[in-house]
Tab-separated table of C-alpha atoms in Angstrom:
chain	number	residue	atom	x	y	z
A	23	MET	CA	0.000	0.000	0.000
A	24	LYS	CA	1.859	3.033	-1.248
A	25	GLN	CA	0.674	6.418	-0.050
A	26	LYS	CA	1.065	9.630	-2.029
A	27	ASP	CA	2.306	11.626	0.956
A	28	PRO	CA	5.919	10.552	1.614
A	29	ILE	CA	5.970	12.113	5.095
A	30	ALA	CA	2.865	10.162	6.122
A	31	GLU	CA	4.470	7.038	4.678
A	32	ALA	CA	7.683	7.743	6.617
A	33	ARG	CA	5.647	8.094	9.809
A	34	ARG	CA	3.945	4.782	9.017
A	35	TYR	CA	7.379	3.134	8.912
A	36	VAL	CA	8.164	4.602	12.338
A	37	GLU	CA	4.873	3.248	13.639
A	38	ASN	CA	5.687	-0.183	12.171
A	39	ALA	CA	9.022	-0.098	14.026
A	40	ARG	CA	7.258	0.827	17.262
A	41	LYS	CA	4.707	-1.944	16.766
A	42	THR	CA	7.446	-4.499	16.016
A	43	LEU	CA	9.265	-3.776	19.259
A	44	LYS	CA	6.107	-3.454	21.342
A	45	GLU	CA	4.514	-6.693	20.165
A	46	ASN	CA	7.583	-8.889	19.639
A	47	GLY	CA	10.551	-7.263	21.338
A	48	GLU	CA	10.467	-8.816	24.786
A	49	LEU	CA	12.126	-6.316	27.134
A	50	ASP	CA	13.895	-7.394	30.322
A	51	LEU	CA	12.940	-4.592	32.702
A	52	GLU	CA	15.884	-5.248	35.014
A	53	THR	CA	18.590	-5.016	32.357
A	54	ARG	CA	16.587	-2.816	29.926
A	55	LEU	CA	17.675	-5.083	27.078
A	56	TYR	CA	15.497	-6.537	24.356
A	57	GLN	CA	15.807	-10.321	24.468
A	58	ASP	CA	15.830	-10.955	20.706
A	59	GLU	CA	18.018	-8.819	18.466
A	60	LYS	CA	15.959	-9.872	15.442
A	61	TYR	CA	13.215	-7.410	16.362
A	62	VAL	CA	15.676	-4.628	17.182
A	63	ARG	CA	17.233	-5.106	13.746
A	64	ALA	CA	13.820	-5.033	12.075
A	65	ALA	CA	12.832	-1.874	13.967
A	66	GLY	CA	16.122	-0.162	13.053
A	67	ASN	CA	15.567	-1.038	9.419
A	68	TYR	CA	12.005	0.343	9.455
A	69	LEU	CA	13.197	3.549	11.118
A	70	TRP	CA	16.026	4.097	8.653
A	71	LEU	CA	13.806	3.400	5.642
A	72	GLY	CA	11.294	5.934	6.948
A	73	VAL	CA	14.048	8.528	7.308
A	74	LEU	CA	15.295	7.871	3.771
A	75	MET	CA	11.759	8.243	2.454
A	76	ALA	CA	11.428	11.657	4.131
A	77	LEU	CA	14.860	12.754	2.893
A	78	ASP	CA	14.022	11.678	-0.663
A	79	ALA	CA	10.819	13.724	-0.518
A	80	VAL	CA	12.762	16.893	0.247
A	81	PHE	CA	16.104	16.420	-1.487
A	82	HIS	CA	15.136	14.214	-4.463
A	83	VAL	CA	18.421	12.336	-4.232
A	84	ARG	CA	17.005	9.034	-5.375
A	85	LYS	CA	15.631	9.361	-8.892
A	86	ASP	CA	14.318	5.807	-9.171
A	87	ARG	CA	13.181	3.348	-6.481
A	88	ARG	CA	15.304	0.641	-8.097
A	89	THR	CA	18.563	2.541	-7.655
A	90	ARG	CA	20.696	2.445	-4.535
A	91	VAL	CA	22.086	5.751	-3.301
A	92	ASP	CA	25.222	5.996	-1.168
A	93	ILE	CA	24.808	7.656	2.235
A	94	ASN	CA	27.388	10.267	1.242
A	95	THR	CA	25.083	11.481	-1.527
A	96	TYR	CA	22.369	12.106	1.055
A	97	LEU	CA	24.826	13.785	3.415
A	98	GLU	CA	26.094	16.084	0.679
A	99	ALA	CA	22.573	17.135	-0.362
A	100	VAL	CA	21.442	17.707	3.225
A	101	GLY	CA	24.629	19.566	4.172
A	102	LYS	CA	24.130	22.097	1.390
A	103	ARG	CA	20.732	23.089	2.762
A	104	ASP	CA	20.528	22.442	6.517
A	105	ARG	CA	23.587	21.836	8.702
A	106	LYS	CA	21.539	20.961	11.791
A	107	LEU	CA	19.592	18.349	9.840
A	108	LEU	CA	22.949	17.018	8.646
A	109	ASP	CA	23.956	16.430	12.276
A	110	PHE	CA	20.696	14.543	12.906
A	111	VAL	CA	21.122	12.424	9.769
A	112	ASN	CA	24.720	11.540	10.665
A	113	GLU	CA	23.681	10.497	14.164
A	114	GLY	CA	20.587	8.735	12.834
A	115	TYR	CA	22.673	6.733	10.386
A	116	ASP	CA	24.858	5.517	13.229
A	117	VAL	CA	22.015	4.720	15.636
A	118	MET	CA	19.291	3.352	13.340
A	119	HIS	CA	21.260	1.835	10.494
A	120	LEU	CA	24.487	0.703	12.126
A	121	TYR	CA	23.778	0.117	15.832
A	122	MET	CA	20.205	-1.135	15.592
A	123	ASN	CA	20.019	-2.701	12.124
A	124	TYR	CA	23.517	-4.077	11.545
A	125	ASP	CA	24.798	-4.600	15.077
A	126	GLY	CA	21.459	-5.480	16.678
A	127	VAL	CA	22.296	-3.532	19.852
A	128	GLN	CA	19.614	-4.657	22.276
A	129	ALA	CA	19.751	-1.753	24.755
A	130	LYS	CA	16.407	0.011	25.033
A	131	GLY	CA	18.182	3.371	25.290
A	132	VAL	CA	19.656	2.893	21.821
A	133	SER	CA	16.230	2.069	20.377
A	134	ASP	CA	14.660	5.051	22.156
A	135	GLU	CA	17.312	7.313	20.627
A	136	GLY	CA	16.628	5.803	17.197
A	137	PHE	CA	12.930	6.659	17.494
A	138	ARG	CA	13.739	10.186	18.712
A	139	LEU	CA	16.114	10.824	15.825
A	140	ALA	CA	13.759	9.359	13.217
A	141	ASN	CA	10.905	11.568	14.390
A	142	THR	CA	13.155	14.630	14.543
A	143	ILE	CA	14.450	14.090	10.997
A	144	ILE	CA	10.985	13.405	9.569
A	145	ASP	CA	9.522	16.460	11.347
A	146	ARG	CA	12.307	18.662	10.017
A	147	CYS	CA	11.836	17.307	6.488
A	148	GLU	CA	8.116	18.014	6.729
A	149	THR	CA	8.790	21.683	7.489
A	150	MET	CA	11.107	21.894	4.470
A	151	MET	CA	8.530	20.627	1.963
């Protein structure tokens, strides 16, 4: 189901990430660690895809959905227009894409920061449209 509003679609990805962790990501309250990194990885992937969708809506970096764009292309486009957003995207790349998605870091604090950054980036992109 593809929506015409890319910001609404990006927010839907964030909600899917939240739902994935809430329904499947069993959290140990004592250690504040998710018990299965699979769901942390899935949530990180959803968050990062939502961010890329919002960035594409504003910066039109990705011309075709079938092409893969290097992160440096996004960083260059964002840096030319909004240095503060560039800081958020750099940090978001590390937290959502690397720590959550690739590394599967199970600490709830890392996931919470991923959600905060995703929402911040999407909100900022929305104001730039």
